[in-house]
mmCIF file of C-alpha atoms and ligand atoms in Angstrom:
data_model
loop_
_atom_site.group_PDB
_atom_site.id
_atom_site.type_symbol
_atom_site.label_atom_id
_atom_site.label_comp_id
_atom_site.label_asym_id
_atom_site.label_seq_id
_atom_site.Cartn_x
_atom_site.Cartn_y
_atom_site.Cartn_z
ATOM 1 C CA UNK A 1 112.115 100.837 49.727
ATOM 2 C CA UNK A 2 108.715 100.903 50.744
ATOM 3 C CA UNK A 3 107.222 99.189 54.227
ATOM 4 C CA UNK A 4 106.272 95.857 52.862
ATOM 5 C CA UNK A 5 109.565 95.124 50.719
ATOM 6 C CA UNK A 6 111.327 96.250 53.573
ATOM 7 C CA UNK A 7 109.285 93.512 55.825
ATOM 8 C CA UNK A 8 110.062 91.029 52.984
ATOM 9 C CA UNK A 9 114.073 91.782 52.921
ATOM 10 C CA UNK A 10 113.823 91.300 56.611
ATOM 11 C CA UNK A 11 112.216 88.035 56.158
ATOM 12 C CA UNK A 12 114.853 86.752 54.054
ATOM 13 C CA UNK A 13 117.080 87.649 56.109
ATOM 14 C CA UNK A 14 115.705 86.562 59.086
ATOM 15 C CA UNK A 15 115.128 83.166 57.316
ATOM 16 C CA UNK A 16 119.047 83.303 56.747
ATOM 17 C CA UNK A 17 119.794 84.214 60.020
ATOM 18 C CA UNK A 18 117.527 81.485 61.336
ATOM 19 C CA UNK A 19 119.570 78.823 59.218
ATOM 20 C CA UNK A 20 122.735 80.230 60.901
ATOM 21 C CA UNK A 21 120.706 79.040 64.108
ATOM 22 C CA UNK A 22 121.133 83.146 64.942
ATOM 23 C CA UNK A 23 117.869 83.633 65.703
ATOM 24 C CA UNK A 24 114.172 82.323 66.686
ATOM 25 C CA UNK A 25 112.444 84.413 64.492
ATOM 26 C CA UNK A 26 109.563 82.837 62.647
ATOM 27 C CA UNK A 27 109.486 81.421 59.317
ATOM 28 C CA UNK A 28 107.491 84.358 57.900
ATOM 29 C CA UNK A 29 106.830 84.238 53.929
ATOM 30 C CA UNK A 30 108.435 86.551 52.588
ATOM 31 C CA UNK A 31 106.936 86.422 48.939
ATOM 32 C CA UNK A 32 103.261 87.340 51.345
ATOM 33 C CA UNK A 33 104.443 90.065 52.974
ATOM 34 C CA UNK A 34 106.258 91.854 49.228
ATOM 35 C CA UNK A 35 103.054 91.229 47.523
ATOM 36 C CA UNK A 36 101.122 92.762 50.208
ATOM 37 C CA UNK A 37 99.194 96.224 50.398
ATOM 38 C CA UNK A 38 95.938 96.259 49.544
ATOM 39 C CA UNK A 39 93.813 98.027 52.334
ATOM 40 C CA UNK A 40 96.245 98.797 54.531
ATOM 41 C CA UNK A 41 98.166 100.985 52.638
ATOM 42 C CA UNK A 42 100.007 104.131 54.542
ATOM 43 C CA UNK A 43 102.352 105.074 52.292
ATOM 44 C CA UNK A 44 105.688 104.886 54.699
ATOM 45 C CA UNK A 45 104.116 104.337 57.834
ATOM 46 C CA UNK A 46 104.509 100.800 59.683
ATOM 47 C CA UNK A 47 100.697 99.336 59.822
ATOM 48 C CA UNK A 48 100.196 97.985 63.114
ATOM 49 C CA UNK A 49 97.083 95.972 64.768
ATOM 50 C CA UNK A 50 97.398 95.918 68.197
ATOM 51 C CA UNK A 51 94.088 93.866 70.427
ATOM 52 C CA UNK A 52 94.511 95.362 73.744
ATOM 53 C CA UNK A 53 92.875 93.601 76.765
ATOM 54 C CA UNK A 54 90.155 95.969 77.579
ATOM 55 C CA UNK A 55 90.328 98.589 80.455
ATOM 56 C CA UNK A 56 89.595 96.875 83.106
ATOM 57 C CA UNK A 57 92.591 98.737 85.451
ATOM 58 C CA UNK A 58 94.804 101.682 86.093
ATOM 59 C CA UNK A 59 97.545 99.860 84.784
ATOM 60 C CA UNK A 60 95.936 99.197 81.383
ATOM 61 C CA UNK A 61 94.794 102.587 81.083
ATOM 62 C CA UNK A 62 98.654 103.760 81.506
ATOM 63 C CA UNK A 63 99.712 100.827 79.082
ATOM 64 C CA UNK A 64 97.177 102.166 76.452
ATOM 65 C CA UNK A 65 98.118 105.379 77.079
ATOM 66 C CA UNK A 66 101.886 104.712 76.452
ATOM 67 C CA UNK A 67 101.202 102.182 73.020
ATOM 68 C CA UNK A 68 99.052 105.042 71.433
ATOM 69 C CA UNK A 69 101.417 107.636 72.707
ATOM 70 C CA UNK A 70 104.561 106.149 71.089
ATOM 71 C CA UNK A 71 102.786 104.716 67.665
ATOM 72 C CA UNK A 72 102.300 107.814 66.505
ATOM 73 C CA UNK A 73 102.173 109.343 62.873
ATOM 74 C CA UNK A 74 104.771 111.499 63.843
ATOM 75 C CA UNK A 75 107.318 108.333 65.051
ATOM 76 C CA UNK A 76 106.690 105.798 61.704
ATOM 77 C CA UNK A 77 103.847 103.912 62.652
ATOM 78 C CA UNK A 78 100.028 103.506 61.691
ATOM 79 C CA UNK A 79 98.330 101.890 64.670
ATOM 80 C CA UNK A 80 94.886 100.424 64.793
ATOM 81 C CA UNK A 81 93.771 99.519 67.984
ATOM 82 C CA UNK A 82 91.207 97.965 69.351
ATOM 83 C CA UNK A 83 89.862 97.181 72.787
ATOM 84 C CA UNK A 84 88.822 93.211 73.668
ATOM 85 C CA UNK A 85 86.735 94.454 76.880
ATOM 86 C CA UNK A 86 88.659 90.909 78.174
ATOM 87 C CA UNK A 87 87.106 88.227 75.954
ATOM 88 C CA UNK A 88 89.417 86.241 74.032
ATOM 89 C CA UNK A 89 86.650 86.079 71.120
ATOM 90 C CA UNK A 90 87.240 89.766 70.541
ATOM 91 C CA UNK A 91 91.174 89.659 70.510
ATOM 92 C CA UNK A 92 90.733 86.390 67.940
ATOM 93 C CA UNK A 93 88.300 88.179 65.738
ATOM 94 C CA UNK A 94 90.266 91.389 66.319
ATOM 95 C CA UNK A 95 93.706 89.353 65.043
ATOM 96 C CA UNK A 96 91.890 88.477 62.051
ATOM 97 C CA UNK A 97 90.654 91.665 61.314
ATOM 98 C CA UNK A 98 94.835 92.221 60.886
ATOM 99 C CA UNK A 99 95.093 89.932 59.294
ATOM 100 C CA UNK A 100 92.471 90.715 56.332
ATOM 101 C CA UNK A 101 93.883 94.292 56.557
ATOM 102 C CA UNK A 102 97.096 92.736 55.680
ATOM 103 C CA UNK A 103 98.797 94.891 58.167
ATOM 104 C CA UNK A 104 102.664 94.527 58.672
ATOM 105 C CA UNK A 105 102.743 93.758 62.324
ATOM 106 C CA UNK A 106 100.378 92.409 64.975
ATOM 107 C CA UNK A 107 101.055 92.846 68.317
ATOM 108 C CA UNK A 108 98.714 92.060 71.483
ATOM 109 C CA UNK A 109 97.979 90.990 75.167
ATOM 110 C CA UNK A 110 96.484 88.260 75.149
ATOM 111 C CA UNK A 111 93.672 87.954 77.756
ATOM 112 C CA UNK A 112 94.156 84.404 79.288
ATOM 113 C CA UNK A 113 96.996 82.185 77.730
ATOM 114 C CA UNK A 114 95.801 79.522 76.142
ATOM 115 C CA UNK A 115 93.879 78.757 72.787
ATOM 116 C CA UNK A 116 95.761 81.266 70.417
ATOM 117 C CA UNK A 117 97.316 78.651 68.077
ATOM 118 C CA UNK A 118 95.042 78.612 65.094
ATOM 119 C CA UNK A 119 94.748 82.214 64.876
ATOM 120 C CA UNK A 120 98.390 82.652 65.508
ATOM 121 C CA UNK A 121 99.173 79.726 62.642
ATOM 122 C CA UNK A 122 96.961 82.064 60.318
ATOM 123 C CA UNK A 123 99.167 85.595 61.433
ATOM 124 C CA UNK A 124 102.631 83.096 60.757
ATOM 125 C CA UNK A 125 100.455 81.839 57.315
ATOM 126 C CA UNK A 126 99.946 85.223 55.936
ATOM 127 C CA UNK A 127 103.741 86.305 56.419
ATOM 128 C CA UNK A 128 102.186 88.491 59.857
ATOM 129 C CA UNK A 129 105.088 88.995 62.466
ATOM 130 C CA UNK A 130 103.444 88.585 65.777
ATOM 131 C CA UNK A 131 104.699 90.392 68.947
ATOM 132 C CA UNK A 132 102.783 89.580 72.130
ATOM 133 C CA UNK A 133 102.931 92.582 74.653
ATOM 134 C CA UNK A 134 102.675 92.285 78.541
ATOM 135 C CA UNK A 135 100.822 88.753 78.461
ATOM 136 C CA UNK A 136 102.149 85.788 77.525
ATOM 137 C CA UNK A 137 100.795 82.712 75.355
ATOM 138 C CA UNK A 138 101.399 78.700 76.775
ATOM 139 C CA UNK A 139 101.502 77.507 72.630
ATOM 140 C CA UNK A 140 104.400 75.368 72.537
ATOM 141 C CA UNK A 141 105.188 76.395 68.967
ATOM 142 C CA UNK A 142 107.500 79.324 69.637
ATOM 143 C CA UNK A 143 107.825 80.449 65.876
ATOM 144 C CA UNK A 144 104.438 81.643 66.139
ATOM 145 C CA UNK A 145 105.652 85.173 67.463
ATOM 146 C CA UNK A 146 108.524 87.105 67.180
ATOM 147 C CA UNK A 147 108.725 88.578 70.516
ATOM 148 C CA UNK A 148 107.662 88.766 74.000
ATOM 149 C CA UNK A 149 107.855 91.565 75.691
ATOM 150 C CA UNK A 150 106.822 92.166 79.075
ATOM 151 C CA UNK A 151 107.141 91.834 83.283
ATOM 152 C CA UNK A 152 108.175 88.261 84.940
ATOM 153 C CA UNK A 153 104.680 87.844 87.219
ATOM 154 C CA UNK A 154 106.300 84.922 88.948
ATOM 155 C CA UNK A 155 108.571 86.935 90.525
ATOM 156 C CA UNK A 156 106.462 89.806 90.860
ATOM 157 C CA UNK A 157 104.467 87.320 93.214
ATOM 158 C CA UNK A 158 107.302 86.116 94.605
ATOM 159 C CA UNK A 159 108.492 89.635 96.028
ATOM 160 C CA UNK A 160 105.378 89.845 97.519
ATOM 161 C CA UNK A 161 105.281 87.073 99.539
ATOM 162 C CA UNK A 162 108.744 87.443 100.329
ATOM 163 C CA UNK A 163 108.097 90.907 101.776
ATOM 164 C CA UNK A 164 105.202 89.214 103.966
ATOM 165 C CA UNK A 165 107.233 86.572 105.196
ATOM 166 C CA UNK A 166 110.464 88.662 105.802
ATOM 167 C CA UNK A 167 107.996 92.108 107.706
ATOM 168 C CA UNK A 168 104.748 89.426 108.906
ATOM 169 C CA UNK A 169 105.728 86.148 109.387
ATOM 170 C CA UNK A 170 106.556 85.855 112.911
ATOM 171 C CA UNK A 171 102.829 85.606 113.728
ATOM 172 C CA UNK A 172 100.356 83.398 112.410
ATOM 173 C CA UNK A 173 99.318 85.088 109.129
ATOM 174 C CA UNK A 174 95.515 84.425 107.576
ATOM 175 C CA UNK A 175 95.874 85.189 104.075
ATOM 176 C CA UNK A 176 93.155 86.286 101.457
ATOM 177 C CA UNK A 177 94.030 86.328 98.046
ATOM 178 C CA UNK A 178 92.209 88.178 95.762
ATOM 179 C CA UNK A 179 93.344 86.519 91.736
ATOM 180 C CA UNK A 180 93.843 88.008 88.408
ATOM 181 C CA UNK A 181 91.388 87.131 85.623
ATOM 182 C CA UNK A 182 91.178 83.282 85.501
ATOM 183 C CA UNK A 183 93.518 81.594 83.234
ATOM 184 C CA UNK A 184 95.523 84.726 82.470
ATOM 185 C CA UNK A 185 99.557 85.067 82.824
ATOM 186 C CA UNK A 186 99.250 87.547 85.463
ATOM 187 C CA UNK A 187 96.696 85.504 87.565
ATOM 188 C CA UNK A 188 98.536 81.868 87.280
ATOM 189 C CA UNK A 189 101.967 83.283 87.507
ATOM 190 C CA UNK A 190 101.694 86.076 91.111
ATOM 191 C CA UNK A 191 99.740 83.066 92.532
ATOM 192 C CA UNK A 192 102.536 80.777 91.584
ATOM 193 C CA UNK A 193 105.127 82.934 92.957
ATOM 194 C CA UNK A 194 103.678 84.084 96.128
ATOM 195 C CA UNK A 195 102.955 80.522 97.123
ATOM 196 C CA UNK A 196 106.348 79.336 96.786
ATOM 197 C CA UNK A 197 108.023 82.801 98.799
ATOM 198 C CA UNK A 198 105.763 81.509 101.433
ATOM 199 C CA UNK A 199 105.884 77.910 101.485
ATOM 200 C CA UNK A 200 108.478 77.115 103.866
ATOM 201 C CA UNK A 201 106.463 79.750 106.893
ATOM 202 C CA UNK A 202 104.017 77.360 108.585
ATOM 203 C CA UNK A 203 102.702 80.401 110.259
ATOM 204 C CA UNK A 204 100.792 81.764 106.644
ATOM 205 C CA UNK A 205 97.792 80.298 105.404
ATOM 206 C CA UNK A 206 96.028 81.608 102.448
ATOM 207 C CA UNK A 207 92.297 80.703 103.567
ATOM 208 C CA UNK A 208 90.388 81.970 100.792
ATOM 209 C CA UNK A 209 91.097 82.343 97.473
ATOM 210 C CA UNK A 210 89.141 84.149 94.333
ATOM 211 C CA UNK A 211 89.098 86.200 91.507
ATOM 212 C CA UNK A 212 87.836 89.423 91.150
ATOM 213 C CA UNK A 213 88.726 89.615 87.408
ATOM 214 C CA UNK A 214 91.471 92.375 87.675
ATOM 215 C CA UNK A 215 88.650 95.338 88.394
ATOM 216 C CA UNK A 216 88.373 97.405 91.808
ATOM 217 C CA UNK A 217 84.134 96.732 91.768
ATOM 218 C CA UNK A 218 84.431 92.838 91.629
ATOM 219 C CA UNK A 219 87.549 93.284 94.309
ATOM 220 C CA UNK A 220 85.420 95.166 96.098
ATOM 221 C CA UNK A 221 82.703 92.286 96.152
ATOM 222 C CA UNK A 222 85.064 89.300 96.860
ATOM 223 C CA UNK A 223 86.232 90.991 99.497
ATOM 224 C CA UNK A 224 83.152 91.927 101.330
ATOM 225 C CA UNK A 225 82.568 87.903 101.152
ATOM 226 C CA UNK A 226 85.334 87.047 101.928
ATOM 227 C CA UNK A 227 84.743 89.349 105.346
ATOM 228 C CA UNK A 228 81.052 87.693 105.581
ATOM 229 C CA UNK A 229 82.725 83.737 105.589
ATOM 230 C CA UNK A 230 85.883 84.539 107.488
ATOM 231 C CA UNK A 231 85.905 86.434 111.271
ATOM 232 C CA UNK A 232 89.737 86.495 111.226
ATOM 233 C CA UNK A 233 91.601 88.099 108.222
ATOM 234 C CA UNK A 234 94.872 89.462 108.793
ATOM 235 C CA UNK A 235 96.465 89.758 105.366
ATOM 236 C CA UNK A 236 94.898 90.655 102.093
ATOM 237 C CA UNK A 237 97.025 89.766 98.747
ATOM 238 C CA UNK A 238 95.773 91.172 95.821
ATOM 239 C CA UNK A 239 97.330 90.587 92.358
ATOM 240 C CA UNK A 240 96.512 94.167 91.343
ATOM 241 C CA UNK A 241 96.111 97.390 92.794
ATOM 242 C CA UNK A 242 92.657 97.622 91.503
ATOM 243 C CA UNK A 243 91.521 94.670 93.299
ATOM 244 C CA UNK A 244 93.171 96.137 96.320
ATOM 245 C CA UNK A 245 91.653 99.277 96.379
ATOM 246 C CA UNK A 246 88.287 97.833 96.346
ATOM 247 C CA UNK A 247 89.217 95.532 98.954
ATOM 248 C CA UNK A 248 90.178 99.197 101.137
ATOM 249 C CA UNK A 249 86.056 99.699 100.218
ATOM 250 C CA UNK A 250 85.197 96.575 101.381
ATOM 251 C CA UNK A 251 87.249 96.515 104.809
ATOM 252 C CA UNK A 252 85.859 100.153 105.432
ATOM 253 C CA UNK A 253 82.745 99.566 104.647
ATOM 254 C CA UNK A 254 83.048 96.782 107.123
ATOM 255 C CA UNK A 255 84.250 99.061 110.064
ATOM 256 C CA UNK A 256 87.912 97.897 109.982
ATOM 257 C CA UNK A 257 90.853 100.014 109.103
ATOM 258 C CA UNK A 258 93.001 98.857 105.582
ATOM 259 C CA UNK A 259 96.427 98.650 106.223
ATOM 260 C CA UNK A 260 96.569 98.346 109.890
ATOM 261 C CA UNK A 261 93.729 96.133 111.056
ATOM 262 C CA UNK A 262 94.336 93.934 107.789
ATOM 263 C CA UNK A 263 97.454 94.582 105.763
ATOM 264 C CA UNK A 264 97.392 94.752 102.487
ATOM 265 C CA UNK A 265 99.797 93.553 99.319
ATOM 266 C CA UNK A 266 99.471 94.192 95.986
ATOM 267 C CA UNK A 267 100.804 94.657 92.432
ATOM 268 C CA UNK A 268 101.269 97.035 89.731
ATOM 269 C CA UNK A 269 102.106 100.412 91.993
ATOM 270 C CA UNK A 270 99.879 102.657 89.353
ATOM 271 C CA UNK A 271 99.133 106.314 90.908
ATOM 272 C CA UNK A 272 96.052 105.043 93.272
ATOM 273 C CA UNK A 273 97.461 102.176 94.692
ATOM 274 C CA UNK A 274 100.562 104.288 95.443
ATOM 275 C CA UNK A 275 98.737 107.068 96.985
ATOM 276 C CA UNK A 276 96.773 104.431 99.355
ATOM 277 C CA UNK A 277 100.277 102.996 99.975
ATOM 278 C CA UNK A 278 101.644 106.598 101.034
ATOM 279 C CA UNK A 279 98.065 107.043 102.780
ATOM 280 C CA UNK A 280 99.248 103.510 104.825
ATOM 281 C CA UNK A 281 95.854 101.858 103.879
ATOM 282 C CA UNK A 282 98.347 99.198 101.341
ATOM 283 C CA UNK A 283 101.457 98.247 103.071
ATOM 284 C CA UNK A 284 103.863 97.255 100.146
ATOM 285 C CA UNK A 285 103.886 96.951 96.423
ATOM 286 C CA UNK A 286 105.546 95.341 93.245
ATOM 287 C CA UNK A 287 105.687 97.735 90.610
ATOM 288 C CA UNK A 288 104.478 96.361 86.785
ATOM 289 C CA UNK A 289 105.647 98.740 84.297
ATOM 290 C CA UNK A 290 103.360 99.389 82.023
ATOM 291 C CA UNK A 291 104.743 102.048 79.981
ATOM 292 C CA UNK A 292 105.752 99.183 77.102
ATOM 293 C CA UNK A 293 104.951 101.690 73.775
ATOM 294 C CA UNK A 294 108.700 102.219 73.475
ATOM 295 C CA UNK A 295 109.960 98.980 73.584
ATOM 296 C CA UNK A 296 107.222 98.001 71.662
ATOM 297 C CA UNK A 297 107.901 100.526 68.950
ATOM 298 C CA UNK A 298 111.805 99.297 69.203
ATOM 299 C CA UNK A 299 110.691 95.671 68.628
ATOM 300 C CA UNK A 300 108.508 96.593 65.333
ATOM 301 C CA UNK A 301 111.147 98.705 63.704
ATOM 302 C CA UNK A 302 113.900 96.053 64.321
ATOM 303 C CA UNK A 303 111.559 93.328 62.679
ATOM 304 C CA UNK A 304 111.059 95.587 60.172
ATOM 305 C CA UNK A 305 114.348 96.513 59.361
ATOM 306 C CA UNK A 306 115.329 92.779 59.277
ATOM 307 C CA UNK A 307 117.422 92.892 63.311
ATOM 308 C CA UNK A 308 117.057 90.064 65.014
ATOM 309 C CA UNK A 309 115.031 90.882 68.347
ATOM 310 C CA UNK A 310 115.435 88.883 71.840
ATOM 311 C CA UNK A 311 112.499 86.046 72.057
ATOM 312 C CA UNK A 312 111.782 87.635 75.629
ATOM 313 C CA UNK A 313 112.234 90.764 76.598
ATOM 314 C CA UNK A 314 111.843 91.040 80.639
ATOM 315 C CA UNK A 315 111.129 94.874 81.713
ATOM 316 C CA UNK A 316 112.783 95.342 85.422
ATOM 317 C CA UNK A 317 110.509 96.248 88.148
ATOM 318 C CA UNK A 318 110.630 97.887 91.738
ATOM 319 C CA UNK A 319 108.618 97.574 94.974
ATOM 320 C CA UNK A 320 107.946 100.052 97.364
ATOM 321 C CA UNK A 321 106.878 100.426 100.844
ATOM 322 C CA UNK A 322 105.358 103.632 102.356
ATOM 323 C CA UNK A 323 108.540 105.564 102.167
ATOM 324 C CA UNK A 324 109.708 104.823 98.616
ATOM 325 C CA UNK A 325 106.047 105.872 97.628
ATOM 326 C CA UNK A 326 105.797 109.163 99.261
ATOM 327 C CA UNK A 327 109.257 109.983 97.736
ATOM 328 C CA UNK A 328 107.952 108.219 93.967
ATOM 329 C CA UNK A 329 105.096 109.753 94.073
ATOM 330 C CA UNK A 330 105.201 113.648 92.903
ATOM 331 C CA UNK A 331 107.197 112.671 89.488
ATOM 332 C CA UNK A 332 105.592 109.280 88.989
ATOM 333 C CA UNK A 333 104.604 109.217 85.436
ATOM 334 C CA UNK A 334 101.457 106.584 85.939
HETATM 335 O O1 LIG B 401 98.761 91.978 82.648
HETATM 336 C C1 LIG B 401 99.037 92.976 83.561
HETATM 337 C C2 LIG B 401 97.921 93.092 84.533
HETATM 338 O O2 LIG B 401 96.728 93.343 83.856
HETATM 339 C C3 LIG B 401 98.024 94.217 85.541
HETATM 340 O O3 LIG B 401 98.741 93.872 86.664
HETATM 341 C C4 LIG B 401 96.594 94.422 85.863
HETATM 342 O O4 LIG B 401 96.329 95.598 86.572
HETATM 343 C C5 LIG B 401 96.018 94.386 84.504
HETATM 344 O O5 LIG B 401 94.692 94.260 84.447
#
């Protein structure tokens, strides 16, 4: 059975299942997806468009790496990909690109979270599972995507500040927290989480607050103003290790030693940020996995195939301090 009437068997039967109240899949239409083709066609292989953020980090270089690693030729799969250089206009125009293709599966990040319903409604229109990768969407309409897989920010946040408050909140604590890209998952969800791990220690105050958009060169530069407006900074917490390490610039540049003079937090533990963290210029860090092309691929064939999938997949993730990364470090994989 070829691709496409395999997709449209697994629509029927996910329809079925769905009636059962077995699963959330959406109501994709089936007689679409069997009378598909067209462009797209790759003989056995699974056609997937996948919008990727843009590569604006370590992390989504690793993430990229690992998608176009793992949809391969070799394991099923056809994968166009293309890179939104983080503008939501590009992933939109990039999803409908798909769907013109007619490709059997979409799957992206989406750059911020909101505004995706109309070009979501057109994916569920044109019988276009959906799976949304590492970023999540705020629609309300949950049928718009098969699956969600990726890391739960809130409580990558909330580690964070937990480790503050349980290693540096005896003493008064002035916070600077450099944000995610404004109005993504990442960036609403850390800050979400870290403020509520703190909330109950009088003795931290985040005094400053900005984004620098994900990338170690605007890090860099909200950090050097944050140094210019505020003589006292004790704690820098930085919702990527990007951001981080160009806050490390910024605080050297500034004659002040990173990691002891003002500690540093972050997120993602990719190989820089753990080598400044075994270097003791970070103090501590929540891992983000981004090695999703596996579980990505996993997702795809199951819709394929007609298998239920979970709504939301969470992937696990660590933390380390200076110890854990010294001993991580020589087989980390990203
Ligand atoms: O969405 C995941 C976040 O995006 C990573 O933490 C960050 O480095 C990337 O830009």
């Amino acid at each position: 059975m070829g691709r496409k009437l395999a997709a449209a068997a697994a629509a029927v039967a996910v329809l079925a299942l769905a009636a059962c109240g077995g699963t959330t899949e959406p109501a994709d239409d089936a007689t679409a997806a069997a009378d598909g083709g067209g462009a797209t066609s790759s003989g056995d292989l699974v056609v997937v468009g996948f919008s990727q953020v843009g590569a604006e980090s370590g992390w989504r270089a690793a993430n990229t790496k690992s998608i176009q690693d793992t949809l391969t030729a070799d394991n099923g799969f056809d994968l166009k990909f293309s890179d939104a250089q983080q503008k939501q206009e590009n992933q939109i125009q990039a999803i409908r690109s798909y769907i013109a293709q007619d490709v059997d599966v979409i799957a992206f990040s989406p750059v911020v979270e909101s505004g995706w319903d109309a070009v979501l409604e057109e994916a569920k229109a044109a019988g276009i599972p959906v799976v949304l990768t590492d970023r999540a969407v705020d629609s309300q309409d949950e049928s718009l995507y098969v699956s969600f897989i990726g890391s739960d920010f809130v409580l990558e946040g909330q580690m964070a500040g937990e480790w503050v408050v349980e290693n540096l909140g005896s003493e008064p604590l002035k916070v600077v927290e450099l944000q995610g890209t404004t109005g993504s998952a990442p960036a609403i969800d850390r800050k979400e989480g870290f403020e509520a791990a703190i909330a109950g220690n009088d003795n931290i105050e985040i005094i400053a607050s900005q984004t620098g958009n994900f990338t170690r060169t605007e890090g860099k530069a909200v950090m050097e103003g944050f140094l210019q407006a505020n003589p006292e900074i004790d704690l820098v917490f930085a919702h990527n290790d990007d951001m981080g390490l160009g806050a490390i610039e910024a605080i050297e540049a500034a004659g002040l030693v990173p990691g002891v003079d003002i500690k540093i937090v972050t997120i993602d533990a990719v190989h820089d940020g753990m080598q400044a963290l075994a270097d003791g210029k970070i103090n501590y860090i929540v891992e983000c996995n981004p090695l999703l092309g596996p579980d990505l691929a996993d997702i795809i064939d199951k819709v394929m195939a007609g298998e239920s999938v979970e709504k939301r997949i969470v992937v696990e993730d660590l933390a380390f301090d200076q110890e854990a990364a010294i001993e991580a470090l020589p087989t980390r994989e990203y």
